Tab-separated table of C-alpha atoms in Angstrom:
chain	number	residue	atom	x	y	z
A	1	VAL	CA	163.830	158.554	59.337
A	2	VAL	CA	163.468	160.756	56.188
A	3	TYR	CA	161.924	163.499	58.271
A	4	LYS	CA	164.801	163.397	60.735
A	5	GLU	CA	167.360	163.402	57.902
A	6	SER	CA	165.874	166.584	56.428
A	7	VAL	CA	165.936	168.296	59.768
A	8	GLY	CA	169.155	170.123	60.265
A	9	THR	CA	171.001	170.690	63.427
A	10	GLY	CA	169.187	173.134	65.698
A	11	THR	CA	170.150	175.224	68.626
A	12	PRO	CA	168.480	174.126	71.876
A	13	THR	CA	166.748	176.946	73.687
A	14	PRO	CA	165.992	176.960	77.396
A	15	ILE	CA	162.349	176.766	78.544
A	16	THR	CA	161.595	180.207	79.941
A	17	PRO	CA	158.688	181.171	82.230
A	18	GLU	CA	157.010	182.869	79.253
A	19	MET	CA	157.084	179.610	77.284
A	20	GLU	CA	155.595	177.763	80.222
A	21	ARG	CA	152.757	180.321	80.426
A	22	VAL	CA	152.018	180.071	76.699
A	23	LYS	CA	151.948	176.252	76.912
A	24	ARG	CA	149.446	176.311	79.798
A	25	ASN	CA	147.238	178.783	77.925
A	26	GLN	CA	147.197	176.528	74.870
A	27	GLU	CA	146.116	173.559	77.016
A	28	ILE	CA	143.312	175.611	78.616
A	29	CYS	CA	142.103	176.813	75.208
A	30	SER	CA	142.036	173.266	73.870
A	31	SER	CA	139.987	172.107	76.865
A	32	VAL	CA	137.502	175.010	76.455
A	33	LEU	CA	137.022	174.332	72.718
A	34	TYR	CA	136.483	170.617	73.381
A	35	LYS	CA	133.779	171.347	75.948
A	36	GLU	CA	132.083	173.913	73.650
A	37	ASN	CA	131.657	171.241	70.953
A	38	ILE	CA	129.797	169.018	73.389
A	39	GLY	CA	126.097	169.732	73.473
A	40	LYS	CA	124.059	170.142	76.594
A	41	ALA	CA	122.942	166.849	78.224
A	42	THR	CA	120.095	166.079	80.578
A	43	PRO	CA	121.102	163.978	83.615
A	44	THR	CA	118.835	161.015	84.219
A	45	PRO	CA	118.413	159.299	87.577
A	46	VAL	CA	119.390	155.651	87.978
A	47	THR	CA	116.043	153.827	88.143
A	48	PRO	CA	115.428	150.278	89.450
A	49	GLU	CA	114.878	149.172	85.822
A	50	MET	CA	118.333	150.400	84.884
A	51	GLU	CA	119.822	148.595	87.899
A	52	ARG	CA	118.051	145.374	86.780
A	53	VAL	CA	119.350	145.722	83.212
A	54	LYS	CA	122.875	146.321	84.523
A	55	ARG	CA	122.764	143.178	86.693
A	56	ASN	CA	121.391	141.126	83.768
A	57	GLN	CA	124.241	142.305	81.577
A	58	GLU	CA	126.777	141.239	84.218
A	59	ILE	CA	125.098	137.805	84.565
A	60	ILE	CA	125.027	137.332	80.764
A	61	SER	CA	128.715	138.248	80.535
A	62	SER	CA	129.533	135.705	83.269
A	63	VAL	CA	127.491	132.964	81.529
A	64	LEU	CA	129.147	133.631	78.159
A	65	TYR	CA	132.560	133.501	79.789
A	66	LYS	CA	131.796	130.132	81.338
A	67	GLU	CA	130.390	128.785	78.054
A	68	ASN	CA	133.655	129.575	76.310
A	69	VAL	CA	135.558	127.480	78.842
A	70	GLY	CA	135.912	123.917	77.560
A	71	LYS	CA	135.318	120.763	79.531
A	72	VAL	CA	138.158	119.566	81.726
A	73	THR	CA	139.079	116.103	82.974
A	74	PRO	CA	139.792	115.847	86.728
A	75	THR	CA	143.069	114.133	87.533
A	76	PRO	CA	143.897	112.426	90.841
A	77	ILE	CA	146.592	113.891	93.067
A	78	THR	CA	149.528	111.504	92.762
A	79	PRO	CA	152.514	111.261	95.152
A	80	GLU	CA	154.639	112.944	92.474
A	81	MET	CA	152.276	115.920	92.387
A	82	GLU	CA	152.396	116.093	96.192
A	83	ARG	CA	156.202	116.093	96.061
A	84	VAL	CA	156.275	118.858	93.438
A	85	LYS	CA	153.789	120.898	95.485
A	86	ARG	CA	155.938	120.578	98.627
A	87	ASN	CA	159.050	121.544	96.645
A	88	GLN	CA	157.273	124.629	95.300
A	89	GLU	CA	156.232	125.618	98.814
A	90	ILE	CA	159.809	125.170	100.060
A	91	ILE	CA	161.174	127.215	97.129
A	92	SER	CA	158.574	129.938	97.757
A	93	SER	CA	159.537	130.003	101.426
A	94	VAL	CA	163.237	130.306	100.533
A	95	LEU	CA	162.587	133.091	97.999
A	96	TYR	CA	160.352	134.871	100.491
A	97	LYS	CA	163.066	134.751	103.129
A	98	GLU	CA	165.664	136.026	100.632
A	99	ASN	CA	163.504	139.061	99.838
A	100	LEU	CA	163.116	139.930	103.506
A	101	GLY	CA	165.181	142.841	104.721
A	102	ARG	CA	166.838	143.244	108.036
A	103	ALA	CA	164.557	143.123	111.049
A	104	THR	CA	164.816	144.396	114.579
A	105	PRO	CA	164.622	141.550	117.117
A	106	THR	CA	162.070	142.065	119.871
A	107	PRO	CA	162.219	140.347	123.270
A	108	ILE	CA	159.653	137.631	124.034
A	109	THR	CA	157.491	139.032	126.816
A	110	PRO	CA	155.306	136.977	129.190
A	111	GLU	CA	152.237	138.277	127.333
A	112	MET	CA	153.601	136.929	124.054
A	113	GLU	CA	154.310	133.563	125.703
A	114	ARG	CA	150.730	133.441	127.016
A	115	VAL	CA	149.248	134.263	123.595
A	116	LYS	CA	151.466	131.622	121.969
A	117	ARG	CA	150.330	128.949	124.418
A	118	ASN	CA	146.679	129.926	123.883
A	119	GLN	CA	147.118	129.648	120.124
A	120	GLU	CA	148.668	126.190	120.505
A	121	HIS	CA	145.755	125.073	122.688
A	122	ILE	CA	143.220	126.456	120.200
A	123	SER	CA	145.019	124.750	117.300
A	124	SER	CA	145.077	121.473	119.210
A	125	VAL	CA	141.346	121.703	119.971
A	126	VAL	CA	140.454	122.571	116.356
A	127	TYR	CA	142.672	119.737	115.080
A	128	LYS	CA	141.004	117.212	117.359
A	129	GLU	CA	137.537	118.441	116.335
A	130	GLY	CA	138.413	117.858	112.684
A	131	LEU	CA	139.469	114.265	113.298
A	132	GLY	CA	136.941	111.614	112.410
A	133	LYS	CA	136.133	108.496	114.349
A	134	ALA	CA	138.764	105.781	114.208
A	135	THR	CA	138.543	102.041	114.713
A	136	PRO	CA	141.101	100.768	117.253
A	137	THR	CA	143.023	97.709	116.132
A	138	PRO	CA	144.670	95.256	118.546
A	139	VAL	CA	148.456	94.990	118.585
A	140	THR	CA	149.148	91.463	117.360
A	141	PRO	CA	152.411	89.534	117.900
A	142	GLU	CA	153.151	89.970	114.189
A	143	MET	CA	152.900	93.748	114.524
A	144	GLU	CA	155.196	93.659	117.563
A	145	ARG	CA	157.733	91.606	115.600
A	146	VAL	CA	157.654	94.010	112.628
A	147	LYS	CA	158.055	96.978	114.994
A	148	ARG	CA	161.118	95.417	116.640
A	149	ASN	CA	162.620	94.613	113.245
A	150	GLN	CA	162.142	98.206	112.142
A	151	GLU	CA	163.865	99.446	115.285
A	152	HIS	CA	166.787	97.080	114.696
A	153	ILE	CA	167.076	98.166	111.048
A	154	SER	CA	166.968	101.848	112.022
A	155	SER	CA	169.651	101.273	114.652
A	156	VAL	CA	171.900	99.432	112.164
A	157	LEU	CA	171.490	102.116	109.470
A	158	TYR	CA	172.155	104.837	112.029
A	159	LYS	CA	175.367	103.152	113.147
A	160	GLU	CA	176.493	102.632	109.524
A	161	HIS	CA	176.272	106.381	108.835
A	162	LEU	CA	178.345	107.238	111.893
A	163	ALA	CA	181.921	108.234	111.205
A	164	LYS	CA	184.912	107.181	113.261
A	165	GLY	CA	185.261	109.101	116.485
A	166	THR	CA	188.223	110.127	118.578
A	167	PRO	CA	188.155	108.659	122.101
A	168	THR	CA	188.545	111.240	124.849
A	169	PRO	CA	189.745	110.501	128.383
A	170	MET	CA	187.208	110.607	131.200
A	171	THR	CA	188.213	113.554	133.355
A	172	PRO	CA	186.994	114.157	136.927
A	173	GLU	CA	184.872	117.050	135.638
A	174	MET	CA	183.132	114.744	133.162
A	175	GLU	CA	182.550	112.192	135.920
A	176	ARG	CA	180.992	114.883	138.097
A	177	ALA	CA	178.735	116.090	135.266
A	178	LYS	CA	177.697	112.496	134.551
A	179	ARG	CA	176.744	111.907	138.176
A	180	ASN	CA	174.786	115.169	138.257
A	181	GLN	CA	172.855	114.138	135.151
A	182	GLU	CA	172.054	110.766	136.700
A	183	ASN	CA	170.833	112.462	139.867
A	184	ILE	CA	168.657	114.870	137.861
A	185	SER	CA	167.241	111.990	135.802
A	186	SER	CA	166.506	110.054	138.969
A	187	VAL	CA	164.704	113.014	140.529
A	188	LEU	CA	162.616	113.607	137.389
A	189	TYR	CA	161.793	109.896	137.154
A	190	SER	CA	160.753	109.801	140.798
A	191	ASP	CA	158.526	112.846	140.351
A	192	SER	CA	156.908	111.284	137.292
A	193	PHE	CA	156.434	108.002	139.141
A	194	ARG	CA	154.792	109.709	142.092
A	195	LYS	CA	152.419	111.642	139.818
A	196	GLN	CA	151.445	108.733	137.562
A	197	VAL	CA	151.778	105.496	139.536
A	198	GLN	CA	152.027	106.164	143.236
A	199	GLY	CA	148.717	105.866	145.027
A	200	LYS	CA	147.008	103.963	142.186
A	201	ALA	CA	146.181	100.336	142.747
A	202	ALA	CA	146.488	97.665	140.074
A	203	TYR	CA	143.246	95.722	139.708
A	204	VAL	CA	143.794	91.940	139.526
A	205	LEU	CA	141.105	89.307	139.292
A	206	ASP	CA	140.780	87.286	142.498
A	207	THR	CA	140.553	83.789	141.008
A	208	PRO	CA	140.384	80.545	143.035
A	209	GLU	CA	143.932	79.745	141.914
A	210	MET	CA	145.229	83.040	143.280
A	211	ARG	CA	143.398	82.487	146.569
A	212	ARG	CA	144.968	79.027	146.843
A	213	VAL	CA	148.435	80.434	146.201
A	214	ARG	CA	147.853	83.173	148.775
A	215	GLU	CA	146.796	80.670	151.431
A	216	THR	CA	149.820	78.498	150.623
A	217	GLN	CA	152.149	81.478	150.976
A	218	LYS	CA	150.632	82.283	154.355
A	219	HIS	CA	151.198	78.738	155.564
A	220	ILE	CA	154.774	78.733	154.283
A	221	SER	CA	155.441	82.093	155.970
A	222	THR	CA	153.997	80.807	159.238
A	223	VAL	CA	156.077	77.626	159.112
A	224	LYS	CA	159.230	79.588	158.315
A	225	TYR	CA	158.523	82.066	161.091
A	226	HIS	CA	158.081	79.303	163.690
A	227	GLU	CA	161.205	77.539	162.452
A	228	ASP	CA	163.296	80.675	162.824
A	229	PHE	CA	161.725	81.355	166.189
A	230	GLU	CA	162.574	77.862	167.485
A	231	LYS	CA	166.171	78.229	166.311
A	232	SER	CA	166.657	81.613	167.967
A	233	LYS	CA	164.758	80.699	171.139
A	234	GLY	CA	166.966	80.679	174.208
A	235	SER	CA	169.736	82.764	172.638
A	236	PHE	CA	170.120	86.470	173.238
A	237	THR	CA	172.661	89.218	172.716
A	238	PRO	CA	173.584	91.179	175.827
A	239	VAL	CA	173.586	94.937	175.349
A	240	VAL	CA	174.546	97.737	177.687
A	241	THR	CA	171.502	99.622	178.981
A	242	ASP	CA	172.200	103.331	179.340
A	243	PRO	CA	169.793	106.263	179.968
A	244	ILE	CA	169.682	107.183	176.270
A	245	THR	CA	168.752	103.654	175.228
A	246	GLU	CA	166.070	103.523	177.897
A	247	ARG	CA	164.625	106.830	176.752
A	248	VAL	CA	164.583	105.745	173.070
A	249	LYS	CA	163.004	102.425	174.030
A	250	LYS	CA	160.293	104.148	175.996
A	251	ASN	CA	159.554	106.579	173.149
A	252	MET	CA	159.325	103.738	170.677
A	253	GLN	CA	156.949	101.885	172.965
A	254	ASP	CA	154.758	104.977	173.272
A	255	PHE	CA	154.677	105.398	169.500
A	256	SER	CA	153.815	101.737	169.035
A	257	ASP	CA	150.945	101.967	171.530
A	258	ILE	CA	149.556	105.099	169.832
A	259	SER	CA	149.779	103.557	166.346
A	260	TYR	CA	148.274	100.261	167.498
A	261	ARG	CA	145.340	101.892	169.229
A	262	GLY	CA	144.713	104.201	166.282
A	263	ILE	CA	144.610	101.620	163.487
A	264	GLN	CA	143.586	98.454	165.339
A	265	ARG	CA	139.903	99.150	164.770
A	266	ARG	CA	140.424	99.673	161.021
A	267	VAL	CA	142.484	96.484	160.761
A	268	VAL	CA	139.744	94.467	162.463
A	269	GLU	CA	137.050	95.905	160.188
A	270	MET	CA	139.073	95.302	157.022
A	271	GLU	CA	139.823	91.720	158.112
A	272	ARG	CA	136.134	91.057	158.795
A	273	LYS	CA	135.159	92.462	155.376
A	274	ARG	CA	137.780	90.343	153.651
A	275	VAL	CA	136.557	87.179	155.372
A	276	ASP	CA	132.949	87.995	154.469
A	277	GLN	CA	133.914	88.577	150.849
A	278	ASP	CA	135.824	85.278	150.728
A	279	GLN	CA	132.807	83.510	152.133
A	280	GLU	CA	130.527	85.096	149.541
A	281	ASN	CA	132.891	84.086	146.732
A	282	LEU	CA	133.048	80.517	147.984
A	283	THR	CA	129.277	80.232	148.403
A	284	GLY	CA	128.581	82.100	145.166
């Protein structure tokens, strides 16, 4: 401060090319004088002993650093710490998105879709490999009751949070859309049923009680059939026989003959196998 007070007001002068040249010369002279004061040195090669000493010094420095660190007490990860960690991750994600600039959207190509699906499959495989073995537990009636109660509670809470709505009239367009949705749902359900259920048999134990019920049902069906036959015997409904009816009747008869001759042998074999199996079950 005293130095600046004693300095008067000066006149600024522009830096000319001559001043720049003099300044560079002064820097070069200073560098030359500094190097002249340094004596001549003999370069030495880096020997294995020097490499060993250097590594030992690094190891000693690492050990001393760790010795200066005090002992710590491990603490368990509590739910509160988990919550704080998730909040920090969410905040970091928000701040990261705020710092992002404008981007140029790129279309999703079929190659990108294929890579995305492959990544999902790989992630699913890796996730399943990391899972340990689990012990399956049976679903008890108590667990079913608790599950139903939870569903009822969720439904009640959901309805409590709903605000009042404004009823809208059902227009013909809405009716048409509703019918289309029902048709689409029915088609999807039928496709799913055909893929999952159709063609698969349900295995049921053939117990003596079930065989008894089956035989009883056969007898009842036979009695009912004969009863209906006796009632309808002797009565008929006259119909007009025209060439078209005759042709249809003949075609149906031909189809029946072809079907009967084609599957009669299989029916006989299946019936014989069923009888043999029943006999084995009774004797066994």
